[in-house]
Coordinates of C-alpha atoms in Angstrom, one line a residue:
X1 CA 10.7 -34.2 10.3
X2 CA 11.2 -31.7 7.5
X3 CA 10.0 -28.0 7.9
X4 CA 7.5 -26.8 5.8
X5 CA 8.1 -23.5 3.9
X6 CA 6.8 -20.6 2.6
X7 CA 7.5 -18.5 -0.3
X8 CA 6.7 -15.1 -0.5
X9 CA 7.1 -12.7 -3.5
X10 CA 5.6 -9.4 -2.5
X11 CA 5.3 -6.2 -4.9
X12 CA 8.6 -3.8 -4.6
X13 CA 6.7 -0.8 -3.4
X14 CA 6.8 0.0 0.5
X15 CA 3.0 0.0 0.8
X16 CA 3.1 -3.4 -0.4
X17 CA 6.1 -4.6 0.9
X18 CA 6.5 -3.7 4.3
X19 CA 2.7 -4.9 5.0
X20 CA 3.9 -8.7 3.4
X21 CA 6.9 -8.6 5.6
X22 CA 5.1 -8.2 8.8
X23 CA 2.7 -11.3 8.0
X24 CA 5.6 -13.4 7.0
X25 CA 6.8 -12.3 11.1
X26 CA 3.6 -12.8 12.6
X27 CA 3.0 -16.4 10.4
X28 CA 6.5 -17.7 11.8
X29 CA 6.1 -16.4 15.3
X30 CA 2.8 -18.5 15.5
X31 CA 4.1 -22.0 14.9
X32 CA 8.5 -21.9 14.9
X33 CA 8.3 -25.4 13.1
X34 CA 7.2 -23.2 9.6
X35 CA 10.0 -21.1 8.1
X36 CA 9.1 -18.6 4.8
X37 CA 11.5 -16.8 2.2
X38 CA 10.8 -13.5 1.3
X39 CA 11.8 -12.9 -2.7
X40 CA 13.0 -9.4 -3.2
X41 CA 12.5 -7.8 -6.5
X42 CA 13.8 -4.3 -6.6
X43 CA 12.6 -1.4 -8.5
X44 CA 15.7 1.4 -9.1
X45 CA 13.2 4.5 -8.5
X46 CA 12.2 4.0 -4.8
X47 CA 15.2 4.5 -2.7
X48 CA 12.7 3.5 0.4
X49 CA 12.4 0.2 -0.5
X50 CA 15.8 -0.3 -0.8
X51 CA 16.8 1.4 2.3
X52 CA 14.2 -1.0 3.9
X53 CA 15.4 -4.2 2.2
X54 CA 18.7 -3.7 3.4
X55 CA 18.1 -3.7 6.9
X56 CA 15.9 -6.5 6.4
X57 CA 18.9 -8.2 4.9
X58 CA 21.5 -7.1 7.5
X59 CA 19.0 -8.5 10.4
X60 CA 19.6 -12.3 11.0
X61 CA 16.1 -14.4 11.4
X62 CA 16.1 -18.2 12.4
X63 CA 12.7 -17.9 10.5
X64 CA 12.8 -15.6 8.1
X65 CA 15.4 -15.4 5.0
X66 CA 15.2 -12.7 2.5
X67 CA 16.9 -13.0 -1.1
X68 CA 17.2 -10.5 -3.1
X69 CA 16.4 -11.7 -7.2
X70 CA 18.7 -11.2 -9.7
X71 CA 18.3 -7.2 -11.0
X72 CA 15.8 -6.9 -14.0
X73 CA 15.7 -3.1 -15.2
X74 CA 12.2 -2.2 -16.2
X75 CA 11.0 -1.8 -19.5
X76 CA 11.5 1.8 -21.4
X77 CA 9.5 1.0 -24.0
X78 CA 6.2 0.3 -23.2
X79 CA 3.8 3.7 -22.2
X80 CA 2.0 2.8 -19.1
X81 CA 3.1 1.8 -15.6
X82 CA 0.8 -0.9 -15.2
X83 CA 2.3 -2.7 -18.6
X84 CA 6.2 -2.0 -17.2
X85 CA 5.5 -3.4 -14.1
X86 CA 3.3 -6.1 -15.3
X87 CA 6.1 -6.8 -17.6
X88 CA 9.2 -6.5 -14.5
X89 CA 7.4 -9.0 -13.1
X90 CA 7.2 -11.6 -15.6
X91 CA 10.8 -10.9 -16.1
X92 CA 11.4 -12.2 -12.3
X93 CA 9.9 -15.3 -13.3
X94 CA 13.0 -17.7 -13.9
X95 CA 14.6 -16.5 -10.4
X96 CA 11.5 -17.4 -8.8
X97 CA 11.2 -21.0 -10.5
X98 CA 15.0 -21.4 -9.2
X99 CA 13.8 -20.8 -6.3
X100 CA 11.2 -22.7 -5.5
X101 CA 13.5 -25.8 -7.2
X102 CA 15.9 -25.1 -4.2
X103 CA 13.3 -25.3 -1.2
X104 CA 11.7 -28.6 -3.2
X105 CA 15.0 -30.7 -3.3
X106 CA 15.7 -29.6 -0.2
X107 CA 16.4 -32.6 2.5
X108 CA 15.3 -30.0 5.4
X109 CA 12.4 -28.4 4.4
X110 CA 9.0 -29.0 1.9
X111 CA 8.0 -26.3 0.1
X112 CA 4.3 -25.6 1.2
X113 CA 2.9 -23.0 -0.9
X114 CA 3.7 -19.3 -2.5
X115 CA 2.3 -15.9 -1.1
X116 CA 2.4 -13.8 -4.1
X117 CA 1.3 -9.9 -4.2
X118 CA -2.4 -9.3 -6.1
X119 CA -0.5 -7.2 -8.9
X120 CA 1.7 -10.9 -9.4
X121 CA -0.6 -13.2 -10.4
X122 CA 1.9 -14.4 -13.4
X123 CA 3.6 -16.2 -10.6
X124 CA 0.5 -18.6 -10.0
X125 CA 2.5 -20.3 -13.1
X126 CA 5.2 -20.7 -11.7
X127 CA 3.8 -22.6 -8.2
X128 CA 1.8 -24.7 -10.9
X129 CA 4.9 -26.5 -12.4
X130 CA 5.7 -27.3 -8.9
X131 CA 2.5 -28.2 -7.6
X132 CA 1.9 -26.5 -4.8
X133 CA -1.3 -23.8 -3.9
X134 CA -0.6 -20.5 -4.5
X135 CA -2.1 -17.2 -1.9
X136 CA -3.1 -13.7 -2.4
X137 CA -1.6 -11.3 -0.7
X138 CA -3.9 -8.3 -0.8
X139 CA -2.3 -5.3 1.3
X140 CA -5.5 -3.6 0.7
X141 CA -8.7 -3.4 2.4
X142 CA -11.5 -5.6 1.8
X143 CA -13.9 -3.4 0.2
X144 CA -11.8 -2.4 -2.9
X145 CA -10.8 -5.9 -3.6
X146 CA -14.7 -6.0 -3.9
X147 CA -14.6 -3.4 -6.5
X148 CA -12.1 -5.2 -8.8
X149 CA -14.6 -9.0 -7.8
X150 CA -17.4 -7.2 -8.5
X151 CA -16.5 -5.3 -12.2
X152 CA -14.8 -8.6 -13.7
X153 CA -18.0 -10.0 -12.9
X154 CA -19.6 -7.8 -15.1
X155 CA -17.1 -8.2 -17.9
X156 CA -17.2 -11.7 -18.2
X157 CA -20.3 -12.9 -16.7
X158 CA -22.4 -10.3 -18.4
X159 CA -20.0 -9.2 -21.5
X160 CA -20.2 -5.7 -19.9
X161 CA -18.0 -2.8 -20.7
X162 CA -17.1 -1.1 -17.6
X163 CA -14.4 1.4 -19.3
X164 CA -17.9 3.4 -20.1
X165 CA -17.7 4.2 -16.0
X166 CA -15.0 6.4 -16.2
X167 CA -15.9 9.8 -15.2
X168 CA -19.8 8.2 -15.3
X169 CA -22.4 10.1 -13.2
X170 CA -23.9 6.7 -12.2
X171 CA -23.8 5.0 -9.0
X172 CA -22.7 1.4 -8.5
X173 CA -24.2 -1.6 -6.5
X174 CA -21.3 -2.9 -4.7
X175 CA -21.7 -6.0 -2.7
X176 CA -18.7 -4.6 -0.5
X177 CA -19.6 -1.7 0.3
X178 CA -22.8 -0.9 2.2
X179 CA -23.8 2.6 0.1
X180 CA -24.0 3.1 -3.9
X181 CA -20.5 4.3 -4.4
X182 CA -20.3 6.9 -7.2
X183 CA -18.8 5.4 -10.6
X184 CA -16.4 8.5 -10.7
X185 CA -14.8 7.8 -7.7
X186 CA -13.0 3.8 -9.0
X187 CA -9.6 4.4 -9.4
X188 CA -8.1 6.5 -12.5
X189 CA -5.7 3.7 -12.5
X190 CA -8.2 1.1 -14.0
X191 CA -8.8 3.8 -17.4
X192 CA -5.3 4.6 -17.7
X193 CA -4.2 4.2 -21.4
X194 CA -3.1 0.4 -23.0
X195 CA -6.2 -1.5 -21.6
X196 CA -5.0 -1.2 -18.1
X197 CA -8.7 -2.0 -17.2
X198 CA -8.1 -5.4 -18.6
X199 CA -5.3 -5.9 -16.7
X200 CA -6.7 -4.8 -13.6
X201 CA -9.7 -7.2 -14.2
X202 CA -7.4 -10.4 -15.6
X203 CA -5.3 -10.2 -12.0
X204 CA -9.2 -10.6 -10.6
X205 CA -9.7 -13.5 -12.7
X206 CA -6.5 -15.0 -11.5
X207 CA -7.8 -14.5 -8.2
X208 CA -10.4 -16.9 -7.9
X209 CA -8.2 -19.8 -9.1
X210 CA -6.0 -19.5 -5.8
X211 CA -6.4 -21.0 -2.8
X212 CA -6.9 -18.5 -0.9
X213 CA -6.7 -14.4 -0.4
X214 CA -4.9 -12.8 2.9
X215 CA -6.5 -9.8 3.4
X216 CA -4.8 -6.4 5.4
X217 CA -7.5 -5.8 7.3
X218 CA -10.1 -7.4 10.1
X219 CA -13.4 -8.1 10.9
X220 CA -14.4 -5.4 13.3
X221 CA -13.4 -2.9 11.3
X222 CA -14.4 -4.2 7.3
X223 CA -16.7 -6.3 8.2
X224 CA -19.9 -5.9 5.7
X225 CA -17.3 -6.1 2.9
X226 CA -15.8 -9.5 4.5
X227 CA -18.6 -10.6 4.9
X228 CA -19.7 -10.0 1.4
X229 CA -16.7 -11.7 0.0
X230 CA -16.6 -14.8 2.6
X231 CA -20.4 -15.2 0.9
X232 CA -19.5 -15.4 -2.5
X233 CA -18.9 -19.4 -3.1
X234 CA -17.1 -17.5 -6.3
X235 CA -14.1 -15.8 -4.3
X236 CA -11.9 -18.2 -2.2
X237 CA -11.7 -17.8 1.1
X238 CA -10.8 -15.1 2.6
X239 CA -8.3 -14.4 5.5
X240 CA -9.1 -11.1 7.3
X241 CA -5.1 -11.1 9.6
X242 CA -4.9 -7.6 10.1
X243 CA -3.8 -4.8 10.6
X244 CA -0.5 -6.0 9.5
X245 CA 1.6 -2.2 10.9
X246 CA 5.2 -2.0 11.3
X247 CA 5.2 0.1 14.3
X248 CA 8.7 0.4 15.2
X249 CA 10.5 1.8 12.1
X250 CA 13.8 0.9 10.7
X251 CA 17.3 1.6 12.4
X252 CA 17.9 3.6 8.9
X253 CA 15.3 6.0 10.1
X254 CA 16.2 6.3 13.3
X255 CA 17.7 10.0 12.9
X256 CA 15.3 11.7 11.3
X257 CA 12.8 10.0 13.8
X258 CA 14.3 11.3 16.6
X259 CA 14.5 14.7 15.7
X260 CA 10.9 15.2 14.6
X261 CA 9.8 13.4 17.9
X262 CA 11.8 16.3 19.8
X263 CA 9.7 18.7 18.3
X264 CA 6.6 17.0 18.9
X265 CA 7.6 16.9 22.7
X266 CA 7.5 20.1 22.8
X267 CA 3.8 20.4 21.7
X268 CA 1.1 20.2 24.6
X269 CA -1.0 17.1 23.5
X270 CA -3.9 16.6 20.9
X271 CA -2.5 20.1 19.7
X272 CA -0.7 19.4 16.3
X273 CA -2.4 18.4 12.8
X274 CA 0.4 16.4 10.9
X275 CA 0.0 16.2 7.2
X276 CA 1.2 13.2 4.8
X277 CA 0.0 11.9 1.6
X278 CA 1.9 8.5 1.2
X279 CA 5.0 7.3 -0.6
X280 CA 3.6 9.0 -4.2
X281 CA 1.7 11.8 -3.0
X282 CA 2.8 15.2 -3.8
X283 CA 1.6 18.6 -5.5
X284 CA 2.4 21.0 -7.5
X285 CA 3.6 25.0 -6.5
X286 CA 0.4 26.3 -6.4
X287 CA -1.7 24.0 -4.4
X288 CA 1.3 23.6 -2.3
X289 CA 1.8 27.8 -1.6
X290 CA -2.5 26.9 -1.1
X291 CA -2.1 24.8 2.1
X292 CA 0.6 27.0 3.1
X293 CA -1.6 29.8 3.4
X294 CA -4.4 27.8 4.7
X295 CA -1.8 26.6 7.8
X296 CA -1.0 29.7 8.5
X297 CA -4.2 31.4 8.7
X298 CA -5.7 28.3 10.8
X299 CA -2.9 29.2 13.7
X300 CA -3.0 25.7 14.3
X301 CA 0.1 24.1 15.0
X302 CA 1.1 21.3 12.6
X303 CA 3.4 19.1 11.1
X304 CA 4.0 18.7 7.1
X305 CA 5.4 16.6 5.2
X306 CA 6.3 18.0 1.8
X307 CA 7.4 16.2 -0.8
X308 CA 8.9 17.5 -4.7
X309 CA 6.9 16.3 -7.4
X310 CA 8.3 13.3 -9.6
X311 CA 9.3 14.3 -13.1
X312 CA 6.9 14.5 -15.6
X313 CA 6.8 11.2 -17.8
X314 CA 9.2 9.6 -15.8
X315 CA 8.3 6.7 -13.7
X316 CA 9.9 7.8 -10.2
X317 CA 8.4 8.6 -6.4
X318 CA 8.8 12.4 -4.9
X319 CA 12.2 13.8 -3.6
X320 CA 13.2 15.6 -1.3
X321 CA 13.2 19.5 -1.1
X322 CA 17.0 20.7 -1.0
X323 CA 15.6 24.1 0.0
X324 CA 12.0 24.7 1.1
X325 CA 12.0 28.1 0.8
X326 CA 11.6 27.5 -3.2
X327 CA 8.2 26.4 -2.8
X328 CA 6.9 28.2 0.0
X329 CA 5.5 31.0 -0.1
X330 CA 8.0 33.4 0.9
X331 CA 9.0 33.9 4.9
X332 CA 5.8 31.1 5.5
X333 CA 8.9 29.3 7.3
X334 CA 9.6 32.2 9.7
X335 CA 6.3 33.2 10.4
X336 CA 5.1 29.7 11.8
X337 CA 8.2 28.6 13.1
X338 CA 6.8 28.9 16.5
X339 CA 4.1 26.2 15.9
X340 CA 5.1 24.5 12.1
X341 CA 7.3 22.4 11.3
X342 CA 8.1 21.2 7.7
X343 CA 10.0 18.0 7.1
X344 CA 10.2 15.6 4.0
X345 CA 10.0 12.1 4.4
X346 CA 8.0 11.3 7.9
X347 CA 7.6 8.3 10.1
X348 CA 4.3 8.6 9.8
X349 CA 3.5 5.3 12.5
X350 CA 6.1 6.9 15.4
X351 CA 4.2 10.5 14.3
X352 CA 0.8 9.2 14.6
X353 CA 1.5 7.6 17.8
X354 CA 2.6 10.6 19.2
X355 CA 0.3 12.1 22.4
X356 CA 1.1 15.8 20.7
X357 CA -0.6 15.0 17.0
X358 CA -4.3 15.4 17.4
X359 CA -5.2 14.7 13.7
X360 CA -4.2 13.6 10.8
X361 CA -4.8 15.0 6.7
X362 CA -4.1 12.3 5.1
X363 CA -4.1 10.5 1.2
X364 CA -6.0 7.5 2.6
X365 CA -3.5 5.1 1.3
X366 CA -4.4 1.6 3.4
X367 CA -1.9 1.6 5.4
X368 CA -2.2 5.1 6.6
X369 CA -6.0 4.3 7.3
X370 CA -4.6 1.6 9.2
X371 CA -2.1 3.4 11.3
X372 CA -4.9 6.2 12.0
X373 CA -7.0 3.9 13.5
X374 CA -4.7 1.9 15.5
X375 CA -3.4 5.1 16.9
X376 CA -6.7 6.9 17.5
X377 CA -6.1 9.7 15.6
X378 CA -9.0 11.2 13.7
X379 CA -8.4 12.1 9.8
X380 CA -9.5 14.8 7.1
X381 CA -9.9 12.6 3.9
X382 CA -7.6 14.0 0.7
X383 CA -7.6 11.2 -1.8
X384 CA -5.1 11.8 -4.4
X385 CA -4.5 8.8 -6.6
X386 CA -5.1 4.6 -7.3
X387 CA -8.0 3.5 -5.1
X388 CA -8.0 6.1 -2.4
X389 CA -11.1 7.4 -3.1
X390 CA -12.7 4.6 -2.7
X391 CA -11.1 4.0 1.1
X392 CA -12.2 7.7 1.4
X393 CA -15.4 7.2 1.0
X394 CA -15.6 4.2 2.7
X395 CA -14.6 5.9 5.8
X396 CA -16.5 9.0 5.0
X397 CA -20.0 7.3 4.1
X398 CA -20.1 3.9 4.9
X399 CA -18.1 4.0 8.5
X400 CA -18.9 7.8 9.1
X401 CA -15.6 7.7 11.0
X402 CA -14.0 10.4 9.2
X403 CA -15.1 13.9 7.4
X404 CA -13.7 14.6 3.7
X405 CA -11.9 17.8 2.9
X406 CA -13.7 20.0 -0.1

């Protein structure tokens, strides 16, 4: 009897990717007579990913195989993100139909479907040729998916145009969330320059033609915005199989790991706020020599992750720091060094699991949201970019779980 198999293309960004990975483990330690390849495509400006791949690569799996796509260097020419990576994607499109050719003429296995990412909806092409039902993987919570449902609605339903919200003081009806969310508060992503709000709104479109989304969340946490979108005969169904964490790291990390866990040993429990704003957050000097002062004058111990800014016009994630002291206000380092520490990247799950760390000022990317809540660890909202404020004010307003920094 032949296997049936998976294929899943998940977006090459770490918030994306590593949440995909871990459903593709749980999925084949469920039934071991189902076997899924995970499509790599890799982006040359996030050195995380890669790092992350690689040990994915070098790690055998009876279940599991991981292939990385043939290199496509992204686009200089066009001006926004979303159209470069829209446009990477496409350009992964022949590798993927390869692909899925292999696992169809393939006397051991039947290919049984594609997982694609919700940015990589051009794929649902690509499963069509070979007739087989494509999924969304949303990494996501519930409630923004909602948002994105809820405004293509409006566009095409109603011939609505909802680039006027942008910045708008009006308040929004949103069956996924359970309070008027504040226009001004949708992501700055969907009124980005080059119709990007068309874009957003045609990947919702493409959405209800699938067979199904996969959602990173679960009922007892989202469950009014589930709910909302399991009613909607509209949206297929949904598949609430979080949270989808990835709790133990990578052997690449293991150093660094270790040596920030031997300070947090040292810290008597509940005592340290750890700060982190994601894979893209970062600020500039000022606001950064801002929460310096701040730390210092709380006498609270903590734990910061600081990252350098990204170039201007350049599509990259934050650096490193080779020397902290150039941002820092000056002898900040030696004043606190009895309860601060300042560190780059962090392993934010093994840091948030820590009995030391007692809160958490955090970006509200998903994941994070996620990892707070598994570990227990309360959290100071600080939305910075793409949906965040949204998840902020879902935790703020429509949990209460959380309180929002001014």
């Amino acid at each position: 009897m032949k296997k049936a198999e998976l294929v899943f293309v998940p977006l090459p960004g770490i918030g994306h990717f590593v949440s995909c990975v871990e459903l593709a483990k749980l999925l084949v330690e469920c039934d071991e007579r189902l076997s899924i390849t995970v499509l790599i495509m890799k982006l040359p400006f996030d050195p995380k990913v890669s790092s992350y791949t690689n040990s994915l690569v070098e790690t055998p799996n009876l279940h599991i195989r991981y292939l990385e796509l043939m290199k496509e260097e992204p686009s200089s020419q066009l001006s926004s993100f979303l159209s470069i990576l829209f446009r990477f994607i496409d350009n992964h499109k022949s590798c993927v139909r390869e692909v899925l050719a292999e696992i169809s003429n393939s006397v051991s296995s039947h290919l049984g479907g594609i997982v694609i990412d919700m940015f990589c909806t051009s794929l649902i092409d690509v499963a069509n040729e070979f007739g087989v039902p494509s999924y969304i993987f949303c990494p996501g919570g519930a409630a923004t998916l909602g948002v994105l449902f809820q405004l293509q609605s409006l566009r095409d339903d109603l011939n609505e145009d909802v680039s006027h919200y942008e910045n708008s003081d009006v308040e929004l009806a949103l069956p996924t969330y359970i309070n008027p969310v504040p226009a001004k508060l949708l992501s700055s992503a969907l009124f980005e320059k080059d119709g990007s709000v068309d874009m957003f709104l045609d990947q919702a479109k493409r959405y209800r033609k699938t067979k199904g989304i996969i959602i990173n969340t679960f009922l007892e946490f989202e469950s009014h915005a589930i709910h909302a979108l399991s009613n909607d005969k509209t949206i297929p169904p949904v598949y609430a199989v979080g949270p989808l964490l990835n709790l133990k790291g990578s052997n690449s990390q293991n150093q660094e790991t270790e040596m920030i866990k031997k300070w947090l040993d040292l810290q008597p429990e509940c005592s340290v706020v750890f700060l982190c704003f994601g894979s893209a957050g970062s600020f500039d000097g000022d606001q950064v020599e801002e929460i310096a002062y701040a730390l210092e004058r709380s006498g609270y111990r903590f734990l910061w992750s600081l990252r350098r800014p990204s170039p201007k016009e350049k599509f990259e994630f934050p650096s490193e720091y080779e020397n902290l002291d150039e941002v820092l206000p000056e002898g900040f380092l030696q004043r606190t060094a009895a309860v601060g520490k300042v560190i780059g990247w962090a392993p934010q799950a093994a840091v948030l699991s820590h009995p030391a760390v007692g809160g958490f000022v955090s970006h509200c990317g998903w994941n994070s949201i996620l990892e707070s809540v598994w570990c227990g660890v309360p959290v100071a909202t600080w939305p910075l970019y793409a949906e965040q404020q949204q998840n902020a004010f879902l935790m703020v307003k429509d949990l209460q779980w959380q309180w929002r920094s001014k």
